[in-house]
Amino acid sequence: MLINIAIEQMLTDTEPELGAVQLMGVIRLLLDPENMLTEKTDFLNFFYKHSIQTLIGKNACT
Amino acid sequence: MDITQDIVEESEDERFEEMSDSAPPIELPPCELSRLDDIAEAIANGLTTPSRKEKLAMAIESDNYIKKLLGLFRTCEDLENILELHHLYEIFKNIFLLNKNALFEIMFAEDTIFDVVGCLEYESMDNPPRPHRQYLRKLARFREAIPIKNQELLAKIHQTYRVQYIQDIILPAPSVFVEDTMLNSLSSFIFFNKVEIVTLIQEDEKFLVDLFALLTDPNTPDLKRRDIVLFLKEFCGFAQNLQPQGKDAFYKTLTCLGILPALEITLVMKDQRTKSASTDILTAIVEYSPSIVRNYTLQQVSKTDEVSSSTIYLHVRVRYKSNTMFITFFAASNAY
């Protein structure tokens, strides 16, 4: 899925200045509830269910 | 007191004369090899006031003057006459500073632009000419990696990249001596070209459909895929110049063609340039309308049971390689 691919790319980027920072910006924009329209509820549900694991993955989380 | 008033009146008269067309038109010396230094001087002198610039531009526009100058340029290059080639550099540099769209149209035509760039190579009398034409030819070969059959469109694309090169590399950058506004007609020329290119491409449905088919075909070699992604990145860049309705239509077109599934393929490719350009395209789409991507994401999964939750602030520290990156997610409250 596109958003999970974007997250994965961001996390695995070896040179953060090139891609990861930009992807982080993209993902933040996608997650900003302020600019969500009718898709807000469904999208946030989706994200909690399908994307959080990708983001946190095997890494530590506080 | 009388003297002061006289002076004021005089300068008012002078200003009036500059603004009126009562001054005679500028006549340029005949376009001959032996007169190139006079021509260079006449043109340099014509840059002093807006009125003189207008008249000079009209003189240059008439009687095929530019084509004749370029004829002299070819002769001078054959003869390796460095002095006269340098005069031609001065002449064309100053013609650019006239900032006149009509003159740009003449100079940037396909059969003249390379000679014009050639003149601009002879900036220095002491150093060898700068290889601008050589670079421009290499540039054209890269762009042709994309199969464009529409000759008008192809010519316009080539022209735009060449003129962009002239603006970015060859001409003097804005500084104390060259104002920002001095070459704004050149920027407009490029701007309108880009709008036309984006429009022409969108009108050519077959081209875009074929392009996307090639992009997503697993048999397409990686380098070709990369070139297509780079082209699409430029395409998005050009689209930034469109009016809001135009932009809306543009992103709708891209979405219908399947840009998002295509990005799923290209974002994970090993080639750094492909990845980087893919990120740029995704950024352009999300910055224009995050909803496009969200709605696509939702289409990709069937809706499952809703998760009831309250307001959550999620601070996640993710460690990768040797860096840590803080990502803060703002979640809204969902109530059912």
Coordinates of N, CA and C in Angstrom, one line a residue, chain B residues 199-303:
Chain B
T199 N -0.5 21.6 -21.2 CA -1.8 21.6 -21.9 C -1.7 20.6 -23.0
L200 N -0.7 20.8 -23.9 CA -0.5 19.9 -25.0 C -0.4 18.4 -24.6
I201 N 0.4 18.2 -23.6 CA 0.5 16.8 -23.2 C -0.8 16.2 -22.7
Q202 N -1.5 17.0 -21.9 CA -2.8 16.5 -21.4 C -3.8 16.2 -22.5
E203 N -3.7 17.0 -23.6 CA -4.6 16.8 -24.7 C -4.3 15.6 -25.4
D204 N -3.0 15.1 -25.4 CA -2.6 13.9 -26.1 C -2.8 12.7 -25.3
E205 N -4.1 12.2 -25.3 CA -4.5 11.1 -24.4 C -3.6 9.9 -24.6
K206 N -3.4 9.6 -25.9 CA -2.7 8.4 -26.2 C -1.3 8.4 -25.7
F207 N -0.7 9.5 -25.8 CA 0.7 9.6 -25.3 C 0.8 9.3 -23.8
L208 N -0.1 9.9 -23.0 CA -0.1 9.6 -21.6 C -0.4 8.2 -21.2
V209 N -1.4 7.7 -21.9 CA -1.8 6.3 -21.6 C -0.6 5.3 -22.0
D210 N 0.0 5.6 -23.1 CA 1.2 4.8 -23.5 C 2.3 4.9 -22.5
L211 N 2.5 6.1 -22.1 CA 3.6 6.4 -21.1 C 3.4 5.6 -19.8
F212 N 2.1 5.6 -19.3 CA 1.9 4.9 -18.1 C 1.9 3.4 -18.2
A213 N 1.5 3.0 -19.4 CA 1.6 1.5 -19.7 C 3.1 1.1 -19.6
L214 N 3.9 1.9 -20.3 CA 5.4 1.6 -20.3 C 5.9 1.7 -18.9
L215 N 5.4 2.6 -18.1 CA 6.0 2.8 -16.7 C 5.7 1.6 -15.9
T216 N 4.5 1.0 -16.0 CA 4.1 0.0 -15.1 C 4.3 -1.4 -15.7
D217 N 4.8 -1.5 -16.9 CA 5.1 -2.8 -17.5 C 6.3 -3.4 -16.8
P218 N 6.2 -4.6 -16.3 CA 7.3 -5.2 -15.6 C 8.5 -5.5 -16.5
N219 N 8.2 -5.6 -17.8 CA 9.3 -5.8 -18.8 C 10.2 -4.5 -19.1
T220 N 9.7 -3.4 -18.7 CA 10.4 -2.2 -19.1 C 11.7 -2.1 -18.3
P221 N 12.8 -1.9 -19.0 CA 14.1 -1.8 -18.3 C 14.1 -0.6 -17.3
D222 N 14.9 -0.8 -16.3 CA 14.9 0.1 -15.2 C 15.3 1.5 -15.6
L223 N 16.2 1.6 -16.5 CA 16.7 3.0 -16.9 C 15.6 3.7 -17.7
K224 N 14.8 3.0 -18.5 CA 13.7 3.6 -19.2 C 12.6 4.1 -18.2
R225 N 12.4 3.2 -17.2 CA 11.4 3.6 -16.2 C 11.9 4.8 -15.4
R226 N 13.2 4.9 -15.2 CA 13.7 6.1 -14.5 C 13.5 7.3 -15.3
D227 N 13.7 7.2 -16.6 CA 13.5 8.4 -17.5 C 12.1 8.9 -17.5
I228 N 11.2 7.9 -17.5 CA 9.7 8.3 -17.5 C 9.4 9.0 -16.2
V229 N 9.9 8.4 -15.0 CA 9.7 9.1 -13.7 C 10.2 10.5 -13.7
L230 N 11.4 10.7 -14.3 CA 12.0 12.0 -14.3 C 11.2 12.9 -15.2
F231 N 10.7 12.4 -16.3 CA 9.8 13.2 -17.1 C 8.6 13.6 -16.3
L232 N 7.9 12.7 -15.6 CA 6.7 13.0 -14.9 C 7.0 14.0 -13.8
K233 N 8.2 14.0 -13.2 CA 8.5 14.9 -12.2 C 8.6 16.3 -12.8
E234 N 9.2 16.5 -14.0 CA 9.2 17.7 -14.7 C 7.8 18.2 -15.0
F235 N 7.0 17.2 -15.5 CA 5.6 17.5 -15.8 C 4.9 18.1 -14.7
C236 N 5.0 17.5 -13.5 CA 4.4 18.1 -12.3 C 4.9 19.5 -12.0
G237 N 6.2 19.6 -12.2 CA 6.8 20.9 -12.0 C 6.2 22.0 -12.9
F238 N 6.1 21.7 -14.1 CA 5.4 22.6 -15.1 C 4.0 23.0 -14.6
A239 N 3.3 21.9 -14.1 CA 1.9 22.1 -13.8 C 1.7 23.1 -12.6
Q240 N 2.8 23.4 -11.8 CA 2.7 24.4 -10.8 C 2.3 25.7 -11.3
N241 N 2.6 26.0 -12.6 CA 2.3 27.3 -13.2 C 0.8 27.4 -13.7
L242 N 0.1 26.4 -13.5 CA -1.3 26.4 -14.0 C -2.2 27.2 -13.1
Q243 N -3.3 27.7 -13.6 CA -4.4 28.3 -12.8 C -5.0 27.2 -12.0
P244 N -5.7 27.5 -10.9 CA -6.3 26.5 -10.0 C -7.2 25.5 -10.8
Q245 N -8.0 25.9 -11.7 CA -8.8 24.9 -12.5 C -7.9 24.0 -13.3
G246 N -6.9 24.6 -13.8 CA -5.9 23.8 -14.6 C -5.3 22.8 -13.8
K247 N -4.9 23.2 -12.6 CA -4.2 22.3 -11.6 C -5.1 21.1 -11.2
D248 N -6.3 21.5 -11.0 CA -7.3 20.5 -10.6 C -7.5 19.4 -11.7
A249 N -7.6 19.9 -12.9 CA -7.8 19.0 -14.0 C -6.5 18.1 -14.2
F250 N -5.4 18.8 -14.0 CA -4.1 18.1 -14.1 C -4.0 16.9 -13.1
Y251 N -4.2 17.2 -11.9 CA -4.1 16.1 -10.9 C -5.1 15.0 -11.0
K252 N -6.3 15.5 -11.5 CA -7.4 14.4 -11.8 C -6.9 13.5 -12.9
T253 N -6.3 14.1 -13.9 CA -5.8 13.3 -15.0 C -4.8 12.3 -14.6
L254 N -3.8 12.8 -13.8 CA -2.7 11.9 -13.3 C -3.3 10.8 -12.5
T255 N -4.3 11.1 -11.6 CA -4.9 10.1 -10.7 C -5.6 9.0 -11.6
C256 N -6.3 9.5 -12.6 CA -7.1 8.6 -13.4 C -6.1 7.6 -14.2
L257 N -5.0 8.2 -14.6 CA -4.0 7.4 -15.3 C -3.3 6.4 -14.4
G258 N -3.4 6.6 -13.1 CA -2.8 5.6 -12.2 C -1.4 6.0 -11.7
I259 N -1.3 7.3 -11.4 CA 0.0 7.7 -10.8 C 0.3 7.1 -9.5
L260 N -0.7 6.8 -8.7 CA -0.4 6.3 -7.3 C 0.0 4.9 -7.3
P261 N -0.7 4.0 -8.0 CA -0.1 2.6 -8.1 C 1.3 2.6 -8.8
A262 N 1.5 3.5 -9.7 CA 2.8 3.6 -10.4 C 3.9 3.9 -9.4
L263 N 3.5 4.9 -8.5 CA 4.5 5.3 -7.5 C 4.8 4.2 -6.5
E264 N 3.9 3.3 -6.3 CA 4.1 2.2 -5.4 C 5.3 1.3 -6.0
I265 N 5.3 1.3 -7.3 CA 6.4 0.5 -7.9 C 7.7 1.3 -7.9
T266 N 7.6 2.6 -8.2 CA 8.9 3.3 -8.4 C 9.5 3.8 -7.1
L267 N 8.7 3.9 -6.1 CA 9.3 4.4 -4.8 C 10.3 3.3 -4.2
V268 N 10.1 2.1 -4.6 CA 10.9 1.0 -4.0 C 12.0 0.6 -4.9
M269 N 12.2 1.3 -6.0 CA 13.3 0.9 -6.9 C 14.6 1.3 -6.3
K270 N 15.6 0.5 -6.7 CA 16.9 0.7 -6.0 C 17.6 2.0 -6.5
D271 N 17.3 2.4 -7.8 CA 18.0 3.6 -8.3 C 17.6 4.8 -7.5
Q272 N 18.6 5.6 -7.0 CA 18.4 6.7 -6.2 C 17.6 7.8 -6.9
R273 N 17.9 8.1 -8.2 CA 17.3 9.1 -8.9 C 15.8 8.8 -9.1
T274 N 15.5 7.6 -9.4 CA 14.1 7.2 -9.5 C 13.3 7.4 -8.2
K275 N 14.0 6.9 -7.1 CA 13.3 7.1 -5.8 C 13.1 8.5 -5.5
S276 N 14.1 9.3 -5.7 CA 14.0 10.7 -5.4 C 13.0 11.4 -6.2
A277 N 12.9 11.2 -7.5 CA 11.9 11.8 -8.4 C 10.5 11.3 -8.0
S278 N 10.4 10.1 -7.6 CA 9.1 9.5 -7.2 C 8.6 10.3 -5.9
T279 N 9.6 10.5 -5.0 CA 9.2 11.2 -3.8 C 8.7 12.6 -4.1
D280 N 9.4 13.2 -5.1 CA 9.0 14.6 -5.5 C 7.6 14.6 -6.1
I281 N 7.3 13.6 -6.9 CA 6.0 13.5 -7.5 C 4.9 13.3 -6.4
L282 N 5.2 12.4 -5.5 CA 4.3 12.2 -4.4 C 4.1 13.5 -3.5
T283 N 5.2 14.2 -3.3 CA 5.1 15.4 -2.5 C 4.2 16.4 -3.2
A284 N 4.3 16.5 -4.6 CA 3.5 17.5 -5.3 C 2.1 17.2 -5.2
I285 N 1.7 15.9 -5.3 CA 0.3 15.5 -5.2 C -0.2 15.7 -3.8
V286 N 0.5 15.3 -2.7 CA 0.1 15.5 -1.4 C -0.1 16.9 -1.0
E287 N 0.9 17.7 -1.5 CA 0.8 19.2 -1.1 C -0.4 19.8 -1.8
Y288 N -0.7 19.3 -3.0 CA -1.9 19.9 -3.7 C -3.2 19.4 -3.0
S289 N -3.3 18.1 -2.7 CA -4.5 17.6 -2.1 C -4.2 16.3 -1.4
P290 N -4.0 16.3 -0.1 CA -3.7 15.1 0.6 C -4.9 14.1 0.5
S291 N -6.1 14.6 0.3 CA -7.3 13.8 0.2 C -7.2 12.8 -0.9
I292 N -6.5 13.2 -2.0 CA -6.4 12.3 -3.1 C -5.7 11.0 -2.7
V293 N -4.6 11.1 -1.9 CA -3.9 9.9 -1.5 C -4.7 9.2 -0.4
R294 N -5.3 9.9 0.5 CA -6.1 9.2 1.5 C -7.2 8.4 0.9
N295 N -7.9 9.0 0.0 CA -9.1 8.3 -0.6 C -8.6 7.1 -1.4
Y296 N -7.4 7.2 -2.0 CA -6.9 6.1 -2.7 C -6.5 5.0 -1.8
T297 N -5.9 5.4 -0.6 CA -5.6 4.4 0.4 C -6.8 3.6 0.9
L298 N -7.9 4.4 1.1 CA -9.1 3.8 1.6 C -9.7 2.8 0.5
Q299 N -9.5 3.2 -0.7 CA -10.0 2.3 -1.8 C -9.2 0.9 -1.8
Q300 N -7.9 1.1 -1.3 CA -7.1 -0.1 -1.4 C -7.5 -1.2 -0.3
V301 N -8.1 -0.8 0.7 CA -8.6 -1.7 1.7 C -10.1 -1.7 1.8
S302 N -10.7 -2.8 2.1 CA -12.1 -2.7 2.3 C -12.2 -2.3 3.8
K303 N -13.3 -1.6 4.0 CA -13.5 -1.1 5.4 C -13.7 -2.2 6.4

